[in-house]
Amino acid sequence: MNAALVTVGDELLSGDTENTNATWLGRQLTERGVTVKRMLTVPDETAVIADAVGRYSDAFDAVIVTGGLGGTPDDITIESVAKAFGRGLIENELARADVEKHLESVAEKYPELNVDVAAEARIPEGARPLLNRAGMSPGCVLENVYVLPGIPTEMKRMFEDVADEFEGDVTARTLYTEEPEANLIERLDEVRDRFGVQVGCYPDREAGHNRLKIRDSDGAVLDEAEAWLTEQIVLVEV
């Protein structure tokens, strides 16, 4: 299984907000054996969001979109995803009930809160609602596109509800060495050519070591590649 991530928000592009969602989701998907092929950040513009979602939906097994849910003028992700598939927006009863439940829970703290419940509960026609158990604005699943909130706590909680829908067969092994990165190139090229595995080298200057990561869908091949590297490179425990 492969996937693409689309994070939405002018604040991400300007650097006002750190894009922790992409990093977190990339790690979660990789740990589940999913190959993340793309990470894209787009502005709060309907045409741009719709174009990215449409292209990635055709190209990859799954697309996760985060950000742009809610009732402010720049929260246009739901309608943009609907546009990508040529769908209209409809009020979803399950989503409406969940929004109303959330409003009841915060009514005492925010007595003057004015929310357009019908607008909050709209999702693309034919989409499956994803309830927001850590906030108010619902997400949804439309075909192979998963729309999640941009607020990290809400996004992570909603992802938990769909995490089992992301399963791949790629696994990884991680090794550590203090040998200089430049000295490793020839042996990393050879392990890739010998066993057909994906190989990455990630220097950690502060820790004083390099992290080597080998990935493949065949556990036996990974065993062989790891054993070969262990004989070729001086490893350290971390």
JSON list of C-alpha atoms in Angstrom, two decimals, residues 51-156:
[
{"chain": "A", "resi": 51, "resn": "ASP", "atom": "CA", "xyz": [-6.29, 19.65, -8.00]},
{"chain": "A", "resi": 52, "resn": "ALA", "atom": "CA", "xyz": [-3.86, 18.02, -5.56]},
{"chain": "A", "resi": 53, "resn": "VAL", "atom": "CA", "xyz": [-6.50, 15.70, -4.12]},
{"chain": "A", "resi": 54, "resn": "GLY", "atom": "CA", "xyz": [-7.72, 14.64, -7.56]},
{"chain": "A", "resi": 55, "resn": "ARG", "atom": "CA", "xyz": [-4.24, 13.89, -8.88]},
{"chain": "A", "resi": 56, "resn": "TYR", "atom": "CA", "xyz": [-3.09, 12.04, -5.78]},
{"chain": "A", "resi": 57, "resn": "SER", "atom": "CA", "xyz": [-6.32, 10.05, -5.51]},
{"chain": "A", "resi": 58, "resn": "ASP", "atom": "CA", "xyz": [-5.67, 8.68, -9.00]},
{"chain": "A", "resi": 59, "resn": "ALA", "atom": "CA", "xyz": [-1.98, 8.05, -8.40]},
{"chain": "A", "resi": 60, "resn": "PHE", "atom": "CA", "xyz": [-1.92, 6.45, -4.93]},
{"chain": "A", "resi": 61, "resn": "ASP", "atom": "CA", "xyz": [-3.80, 3.88, -2.88]},
{"chain": "A", "resi": 62, "resn": "ALA", "atom": "CA", "xyz": [-4.75, 6.41, -0.21]},
{"chain": "A", "resi": 63, "resn": "VAL", "atom": "CA", "xyz": [-4.57, 10.15, 0.39]},
{"chain": "A", "resi": 64, "resn": "ILE", "atom": "CA", "xyz": [-4.71, 11.81, 3.80]},
{"chain": "A", "resi": 65, "resn": "VAL", "atom": "CA", "xyz": [-5.62, 15.49, 3.89]},
{"chain": "A", "resi": 66, "resn": "THR", "atom": "CA", "xyz": [-5.25, 17.50, 7.10]},
{"chain": "A", "resi": 67, "resn": "GLY", "atom": "CA", "xyz": [-6.31, 21.02, 7.96]},
{"chain": "A", "resi": 68, "resn": "GLY", "atom": "CA", "xyz": [-8.99, 23.43, 6.85]},
{"chain": "A", "resi": 69, "resn": "LEU", "atom": "CA", "xyz": [-11.96, 21.98, 8.75]},
{"chain": "A", "resi": 70, "resn": "GLY", "atom": "CA", "xyz": [-14.29, 24.25, 10.70]},
{"chain": "A", "resi": 71, "resn": "GLY", "atom": "CA", "xyz": [-16.32, 27.39, 10.27]},
{"chain": "A", "resi": 72, "resn": "THR", "atom": "CA", "xyz": [-13.80, 30.15, 9.53]},
{"chain": "A", "resi": 73, "resn": "PRO", "atom": "CA", "xyz": [-13.51, 31.62, 6.00]},
{"chain": "A", "resi": 74, "resn": "ASP", "atom": "CA", "xyz": [-10.26, 29.76, 5.29]},
{"chain": "A", "resi": 75, "resn": "ASP", "atom": "CA", "xyz": [-11.72, 26.38, 6.26]},
{"chain": "A", "resi": 76, "resn": "ILE", "atom": "CA", "xyz": [-12.46, 25.17, 2.74]},
{"chain": "A", "resi": 77, "resn": "THR", "atom": "CA", "xyz": [-11.00, 21.67, 2.66]},
{"chain": "A", "resi": 78, "resn": "ILE", "atom": "CA", "xyz": [-14.30, 19.77, 2.76]},
{"chain": "A", "resi": 79, "resn": "GLU", "atom": "CA", "xyz": [-15.75, 21.69, -0.18]},
{"chain": "A", "resi": 80, "resn": "SER", "atom": "CA", "xyz": [-12.45, 21.42, -2.05]},
{"chain": "A", "resi": 81, "resn": "VAL", "atom": "CA", "xyz": [-12.39, 17.63, -1.69]},
{"chain": "A", "resi": 82, "resn": "ALA", "atom": "CA", "xyz": [-16.01, 17.51, -2.85]},
{"chain": "A", "resi": 83, "resn": "LYS", "atom": "CA", "xyz": [-15.04, 19.56, -5.89]},
{"chain": "A", "resi": 84, "resn": "ALA", "atom": "CA", "xyz": [-12.19, 17.16, -6.70]},
{"chain": "A", "resi": 85, "resn": "PHE", "atom": "CA", "xyz": [-14.76, 14.39, -7.13]},
{"chain": "A", "resi": 86, "resn": "GLY", "atom": "CA", "xyz": [-17.54, 16.49, -8.63]},
{"chain": "A", "resi": 87, "resn": "ARG", "atom": "CA", "xyz": [-19.74, 16.02, -5.57]},
{"chain": "A", "resi": 88, "resn": "GLY", "atom": "CA", "xyz": [-22.04, 18.36, -3.72]},
{"chain": "A", "resi": 89, "resn": "LEU", "atom": "CA", "xyz": [-22.14, 18.88, 0.04]},
{"chain": "A", "resi": 90, "resn": "ILE", "atom": "CA", "xyz": [-24.88, 17.38, 2.20]},
{"chain": "A", "resi": 91, "resn": "GLU", "atom": "CA", "xyz": [-25.69, 17.61, 5.87]},
{"chain": "A", "resi": 92, "resn": "ASN", "atom": "CA", "xyz": [-24.85, 14.30, 7.53]},
{"chain": "A", "resi": 93, "resn": "GLU", "atom": "CA", "xyz": [-27.13, 13.29, 10.40]},
{"chain": "A", "resi": 94, "resn": "LEU", "atom": "CA", "xyz": [-24.42, 11.45, 12.32]},
{"chain": "A", "resi": 95, "resn": "ALA", "atom": "CA", "xyz": [-22.04, 14.38, 12.00]},
{"chain": "A", "resi": 96, "resn": "ARG", "atom": "CA", "xyz": [-24.75, 16.84, 13.06]},
{"chain": "A", "resi": 97, "resn": "ALA", "atom": "CA", "xyz": [-25.57, 14.81, 16.16]},
{"chain": "A", "resi": 98, "resn": "ASP", "atom": "CA", "xyz": [-21.89, 14.74, 17.09]},
{"chain": "A", "resi": 99, "resn": "VAL", "atom": "CA", "xyz": [-21.49, 18.49, 16.60]},
{"chain": "A", "resi": 100, "resn": "GLU", "atom": "CA", "xyz": [-24.56, 19.13, 18.76]},
{"chain": "A", "resi": 101, "resn": "LYS", "atom": "CA", "xyz": [-23.20, 16.80, 21.43]},
{"chain": "A", "resi": 102, "resn": "HIS", "atom": "CA", "xyz": [-19.93, 18.72, 21.48]},
{"chain": "A", "resi": 103, "resn": "LEU", "atom": "CA", "xyz": [-21.71, 22.07, 21.74]},
{"chain": "A", "resi": 104, "resn": "GLU", "atom": "CA", "xyz": [-23.73, 20.80, 24.69]},
{"chain": "A", "resi": 105, "resn": "SER", "atom": "CA", "xyz": [-20.53, 19.73, 26.44]},
{"chain": "A", "resi": 106, "resn": "VAL", "atom": "CA", "xyz": [-19.00, 23.22, 26.18]},
{"chain": "A", "resi": 107, "resn": "ALA", "atom": "CA", "xyz": [-22.19, 25.28, 26.58]},
{"chain": "A", "resi": 108, "resn": "GLU", "atom": "CA", "xyz": [-21.48, 26.18, 30.20]},
{"chain": "A", "resi": 109, "resn": "LYS", "atom": "CA", "xyz": [-17.95, 27.32, 29.42]},
{"chain": "A", "resi": 110, "resn": "TYR", "atom": "CA", "xyz": [-18.90, 29.14, 26.19]},
{"chain": "A", "resi": 111, "resn": "PRO", "atom": "CA", "xyz": [-22.55, 30.21, 26.64]},
{"chain": "A", "resi": 112, "resn": "GLU", "atom": "CA", "xyz": [-22.46, 32.70, 23.75]},
{"chain": "A", "resi": 113, "resn": "LEU", "atom": "CA", "xyz": [-20.86, 30.32, 21.25]},
{"chain": "A", "resi": 114, "resn": "ASN", "atom": "CA", "xyz": [-22.58, 30.79, 17.89]},
{"chain": "A", "resi": 115, "resn": "VAL", "atom": "CA", "xyz": [-22.07, 27.85, 15.53]},
{"chain": "A", "resi": 116, "resn": "ASP", "atom": "CA", "xyz": [-23.81, 27.07, 12.26]},
{"chain": "A", "resi": 117, "resn": "VAL", "atom": "CA", "xyz": [-24.43, 23.41, 13.07]},
{"chain": "A", "resi": 118, "resn": "ALA", "atom": "CA", "xyz": [-25.74, 22.57, 9.60]},
{"chain": "A", "resi": 119, "resn": "ALA", "atom": "CA", "xyz": [-22.60, 24.00, 7.98]},
{"chain": "A", "resi": 120, "resn": "GLU", "atom": "CA", "xyz": [-20.32, 22.14, 10.39]},
{"chain": "A", "resi": 121, "resn": "ALA", "atom": "CA", "xyz": [-22.10, 18.87, 9.62]},
{"chain": "A", "resi": 122, "resn": "ARG", "atom": "CA", "xyz": [-21.77, 19.08, 5.83]},
{"chain": "A", "resi": 123, "resn": "ILE", "atom": "CA", "xyz": [-19.58, 16.53, 4.08]},
{"chain": "A", "resi": 124, "resn": "PRO", "atom": "CA", "xyz": [-19.29, 15.52, 0.41]},
{"chain": "A", "resi": 125, "resn": "GLU", "atom": "CA", "xyz": [-22.15, 13.50, -0.99]},
{"chain": "A", "resi": 126, "resn": "GLY", "atom": "CA", "xyz": [-21.39, 9.79, -0.63]},
{"chain": "A", "resi": 127, "resn": "ALA", "atom": "CA", "xyz": [-18.67, 10.33, 1.97]},
{"chain": "A", "resi": 128, "resn": "ARG", "atom": "CA", "xyz": [-18.36, 8.47, 5.26]},
{"chain": "A", "resi": 129, "resn": "PRO", "atom": "CA", "xyz": [-18.25, 10.82, 8.27]},
{"chain": "A", "resi": 130, "resn": "LEU", "atom": "CA", "xyz": [-15.39, 10.66, 10.76]},
{"chain": "A", "resi": 131, "resn": "LEU", "atom": "CA", "xyz": [-16.49, 11.93, 14.16]},
{"chain": "A", "resi": 132, "resn": "ASN", "atom": "CA", "xyz": [-14.25, 14.34, 16.00]},
{"chain": "A", "resi": 133, "resn": "ARG", "atom": "CA", "xyz": [-13.83, 12.82, 19.46]},
{"chain": "A", "resi": 134, "resn": "ALA", "atom": "CA", "xyz": [-11.35, 15.50, 20.51]},
{"chain": "A", "resi": 135, "resn": "GLY", "atom": "CA", "xyz": [-13.08, 18.55, 19.04]},
{"chain": "A", "resi": 136, "resn": "MET", "atom": "CA", "xyz": [-16.07, 19.58, 16.96]},
{"chain": "A", "resi": 137, "resn": "SER", "atom": "CA", "xyz": [-15.51, 19.61, 13.20]},
{"chain": "A", "resi": 138, "resn": "PRO", "atom": "CA", "xyz": [-16.04, 16.20, 11.59]},
{"chain": "A", "resi": 139, "resn": "GLY", "atom": "CA", "xyz": [-13.76, 14.69, 8.99]},
{"chain": "A", "resi": 140, "resn": "CYS", "atom": "CA", "xyz": [-14.73, 12.24, 6.29]},
{"chain": "A", "resi": 141, "resn": "VAL", "atom": "CA", "xyz": [-13.63, 9.52, 3.92]},
{"chain": "A", "resi": 142, "resn": "LEU", "atom": "CA", "xyz": [-14.49, 9.91, 0.24]},
{"chain": "A", "resi": 143, "resn": "GLU", "atom": "CA", "xyz": [-13.35, 7.01, -1.92]},
{"chain": "A", "resi": 144, "resn": "ASN", "atom": "CA", "xyz": [-9.63, 6.72, -1.02]},
{"chain": "A", "resi": 145, "resn": "VAL", "atom": "CA", "xyz": [-9.28, 10.21, 0.47]},
{"chain": "A", "resi": 146, "resn": "TYR", "atom": "CA", "xyz": [-9.25, 10.69, 4.25]},
{"chain": "A", "resi": 147, "resn": "VAL", "atom": "CA", "xyz": [-9.94, 14.21, 5.50]},
{"chain": "A", "resi": 148, "resn": "LEU", "atom": "CA", "xyz": [-8.72, 14.94, 9.05]},
{"chain": "A", "resi": 149, "resn": "PRO", "atom": "CA", "xyz": [-8.52, 18.09, 11.20]},
{"chain": "A", "resi": 150, "resn": "GLY", "atom": "CA", "xyz": [-5.43, 20.26, 11.29]},
{"chain": "A", "resi": 151, "resn": "ILE", "atom": "CA", "xyz": [-5.31, 20.59, 15.08]},
{"chain": "A", "resi": 152, "resn": "PRO", "atom": "CA", "xyz": [-2.78, 17.89, 16.03]},
{"chain": "A", "resi": 153, "resn": "THR", "atom": "CA", "xyz": [-4.69, 16.48, 19.01]},
{"chain": "A", "resi": 154, "resn": "GLU", "atom": "CA", "xyz": [-7.86, 16.17, 16.95]},
{"chain": "A", "resi": 155, "resn": "MET", "atom": "CA", "xyz": [-6.03, 14.76, 13.94]},
{"chain": "A", "resi": 156, "resn": "LYS", "atom": "CA", "xyz": [-4.28, 12.08, 15.99]}
]
